[in-house]
Amino acid sequence: MLLTCLLFASWTMEVVTINTNVTCPSLAIDSSGNPYVLVVYGELLTLFFKVNSNWVCDTFETSASESSPDIAVDKNNTVWTIFRSQIDSTYLIVAYKNTSGWMKDTIDTGVNVDFRSKAIITDRENNPHITYDKHIMLPDERYGFYGYKEVFSWVIDTVPNSLTFGYCCAIDCDSFSQPHISWLRFELFPPAGIFHSHKMGSDWFSQQVEATEYPSLCPTSIRVGLNNLPVIVYENGTGWLNCAYYDGVSWHIDVVDSPGVIGTQKALDIDSLGKTYFVYNNNVAYKENGVWHIEPLPSLNPPLTSSRPGALRVGRDGTIHLTRLAANSDWSHREIHYIYGTTVGTEEEKSQSPPSRQKAERLKLNVTPNIVICAAQIQYIVPEKQRISLTLYDILGRLVAQIAEGVFKPGIYTHNLDASNLSSGIYFLVLEGEKERKTEKLLIVR
């Protein structure tokens, strides 16, 4: 069920640039909430950012050979981009800007790299991760690739079983710095549909999210939530805009709207409370209490008559940042818009405080995933100051590990469990406070 309501106190819109050849913008936000907008003018790859409230541009590539570069900003505010550059022949490039200026790494000979399908993200340790697809043999025979930078060199993997990866790949990293990739497979190579691939250690695991014979050529967008579980938005090829989320056991799919178009790999984001936002058409969608809400973006002023969605990112303070490409009827006049606003939420949401500030009625314990191969994340909520013990037992009741013990203040706590040295079998995670006890079962497989 769809419900249109006011989610934002107001939108503020700024025109970043006006140009007849500008492409749909990508977007990243630094640790202070400052926006970075990446566009292409013909063959000019240009980064826009703010200095003293004014937009300035930095053209750092004059031979760009594509229309959909991607951008990320790490915690040290280093800007990372991925794009195709054509100098004599075509190359896939990752560029980053440090105190010495722009540096460029050649990742692949990009002649067969799809110009619409590449993405970049940085993890908690500020390391870049990329994904892209590439023709290998026949024109329609593609494979997906994943890369990460190891000290001074790039390591590239072929994503297993990713034949016909094309047109839609997106990437994010979980709290263990492991990649999650969304992609599609066309009907030429069954099973067709939307897929999710996740790397744990040196192993890849893939699942079909939704089966559809004719998935859309529009990009998917993926984000990993606070519990290390992925969320994906995509247009499924039959006119429906879907949001899929994984609960640790199976995928669940919400039909959000029709028609709907996901414009870039950065269309989706999750805020600090775990709430999902994404941009499509000229709207922002947001799910609250099991209901999807739709908020229109600012209307277009003449001569603008149509728009394409750019990217969406949520700042640490909860501000929603967006970009869009707006144009007149024949696309001879184009503008890049940067839009931002702060959520208001419903009355029920306003009456609640963030989990880190409010007192839970009881102890809460959660572990993801419940079927563990190498590692899992343990999260627990302490409602009031008390002595806490977090322990792991095997199926015979023998103590395996004392994970945490001591007097804890109210709040949310997270521990990463390394299960690489544990044998296969059933284990029990026990959280014990002064007034109650919580137990979660784990299955470790090898």
mmCIF file of N, CA and C in Angstrom, residues 275 286-293 345-350 352:
data_model
loop_
_atom_site.group_PDB
_atom_site.id
_atom_site.type_symbol
_atom_site.label_atom_id
_atom_site.label_comp_id
_atom_site.label_asym_id
_atom_site.label_seq_id
_atom_site.Cartn_x
_atom_site.Cartn_y
_atom_site.Cartn_z
ATOM 1 N N LYS A 275 16.805 3.188 8.640
ATOM 2 C CA LYS A 275 15.673 3.446 7.756
ATOM 3 C C LYS A 275 16.154 3.658 6.324
ATOM 4 N N TYR A 286 10.293 6.221 1.173
ATOM 5 C CA TYR A 286 10.768 5.961 2.525
ATOM 6 C C TYR A 286 9.790 5.005 3.200
ATOM 7 N N LYS A 287 10.299 3.969 3.860
ATOM 8 C CA LYS A 287 9.439 2.977 4.495
ATOM 9 C C LYS A 287 9.418 3.190 6.003
ATOM 10 N N GLU A 288 8.198 3.291 6.544
ATOM 11 C CA GLU A 288 8.030 3.467 7.976
ATOM 12 C C GLU A 288 6.871 2.607 8.453
ATOM 13 N N ASN A 289 7.128 1.802 9.505
ATOM 14 C CA ASN A 289 6.099 0.946 10.089
ATOM 15 C C ASN A 289 5.418 0.061 9.050
ATOM 16 N N GLY A 290 6.230 -0.456 8.118
ATOM 17 C CA GLY A 290 5.717 -1.370 7.116
ATOM 18 C C GLY A 290 5.012 -0.723 5.948
ATOM 19 N N VAL A 291 4.959 0.598 5.887
ATOM 20 C CA VAL A 291 4.257 1.317 4.825
ATOM 21 C C VAL A 291 5.248 2.201 4.066
ATOM 22 N N TRP A 292 5.174 2.155 2.741
ATOM 23 C CA TRP A 292 6.012 3.023 1.925
ATOM 24 C C TRP A 292 5.355 4.388 1.759
ATOM 25 N N HIS A 293 6.142 5.431 1.972
ATOM 26 C CA HIS A 293 5.695 6.805 1.822
ATOM 27 C C HIS A 293 6.453 7.434 0.652
ATOM 28 N N GLY A 345 9.212 13.139 9.757
ATOM 29 C CA GLY A 345 8.682 11.881 10.264
ATOM 30 C C GLY A 345 7.254 12.009 10.756
ATOM 31 N N THR A 346 6.646 10.892 11.088
ATOM 32 C CA THR A 346 5.280 10.890 11.577
ATOM 33 C C THR A 346 5.260 11.194 13.060
ATOM 34 N N GLU A 347 4.042 11.373 13.608
ATOM 35 C CA GLU A 347 3.914 11.665 15.031
ATOM 36 C C GLU A 347 4.479 10.535 15.880
ATOM 37 N N GLU A 348 4.300 9.298 15.406
ATOM 38 C CA GLU A 348 4.816 8.167 16.171
ATOM 39 C C GLU A 348 6.331 8.193 16.222
ATOM 40 N N GLU A 349 6.939 8.554 15.078
ATOM 41 C CA GLU A 349 8.397 8.617 15.044
ATOM 42 C C GLU A 349 8.912 9.734 15.925
ATOM 43 N N LYS A 350 8.208 10.882 15.943
ATOM 44 C CA LYS A 350 8.671 12.022 16.725
ATOM 45 C C LYS A 350 8.625 11.737 18.218
ATOM 46 N N GLN A 352 9.470 9.063 19.583
ATOM 47 C CA GLN A 352 10.507 8.111 19.956
ATOM 48 C C GLN A 352 11.879 8.750 19.815
#
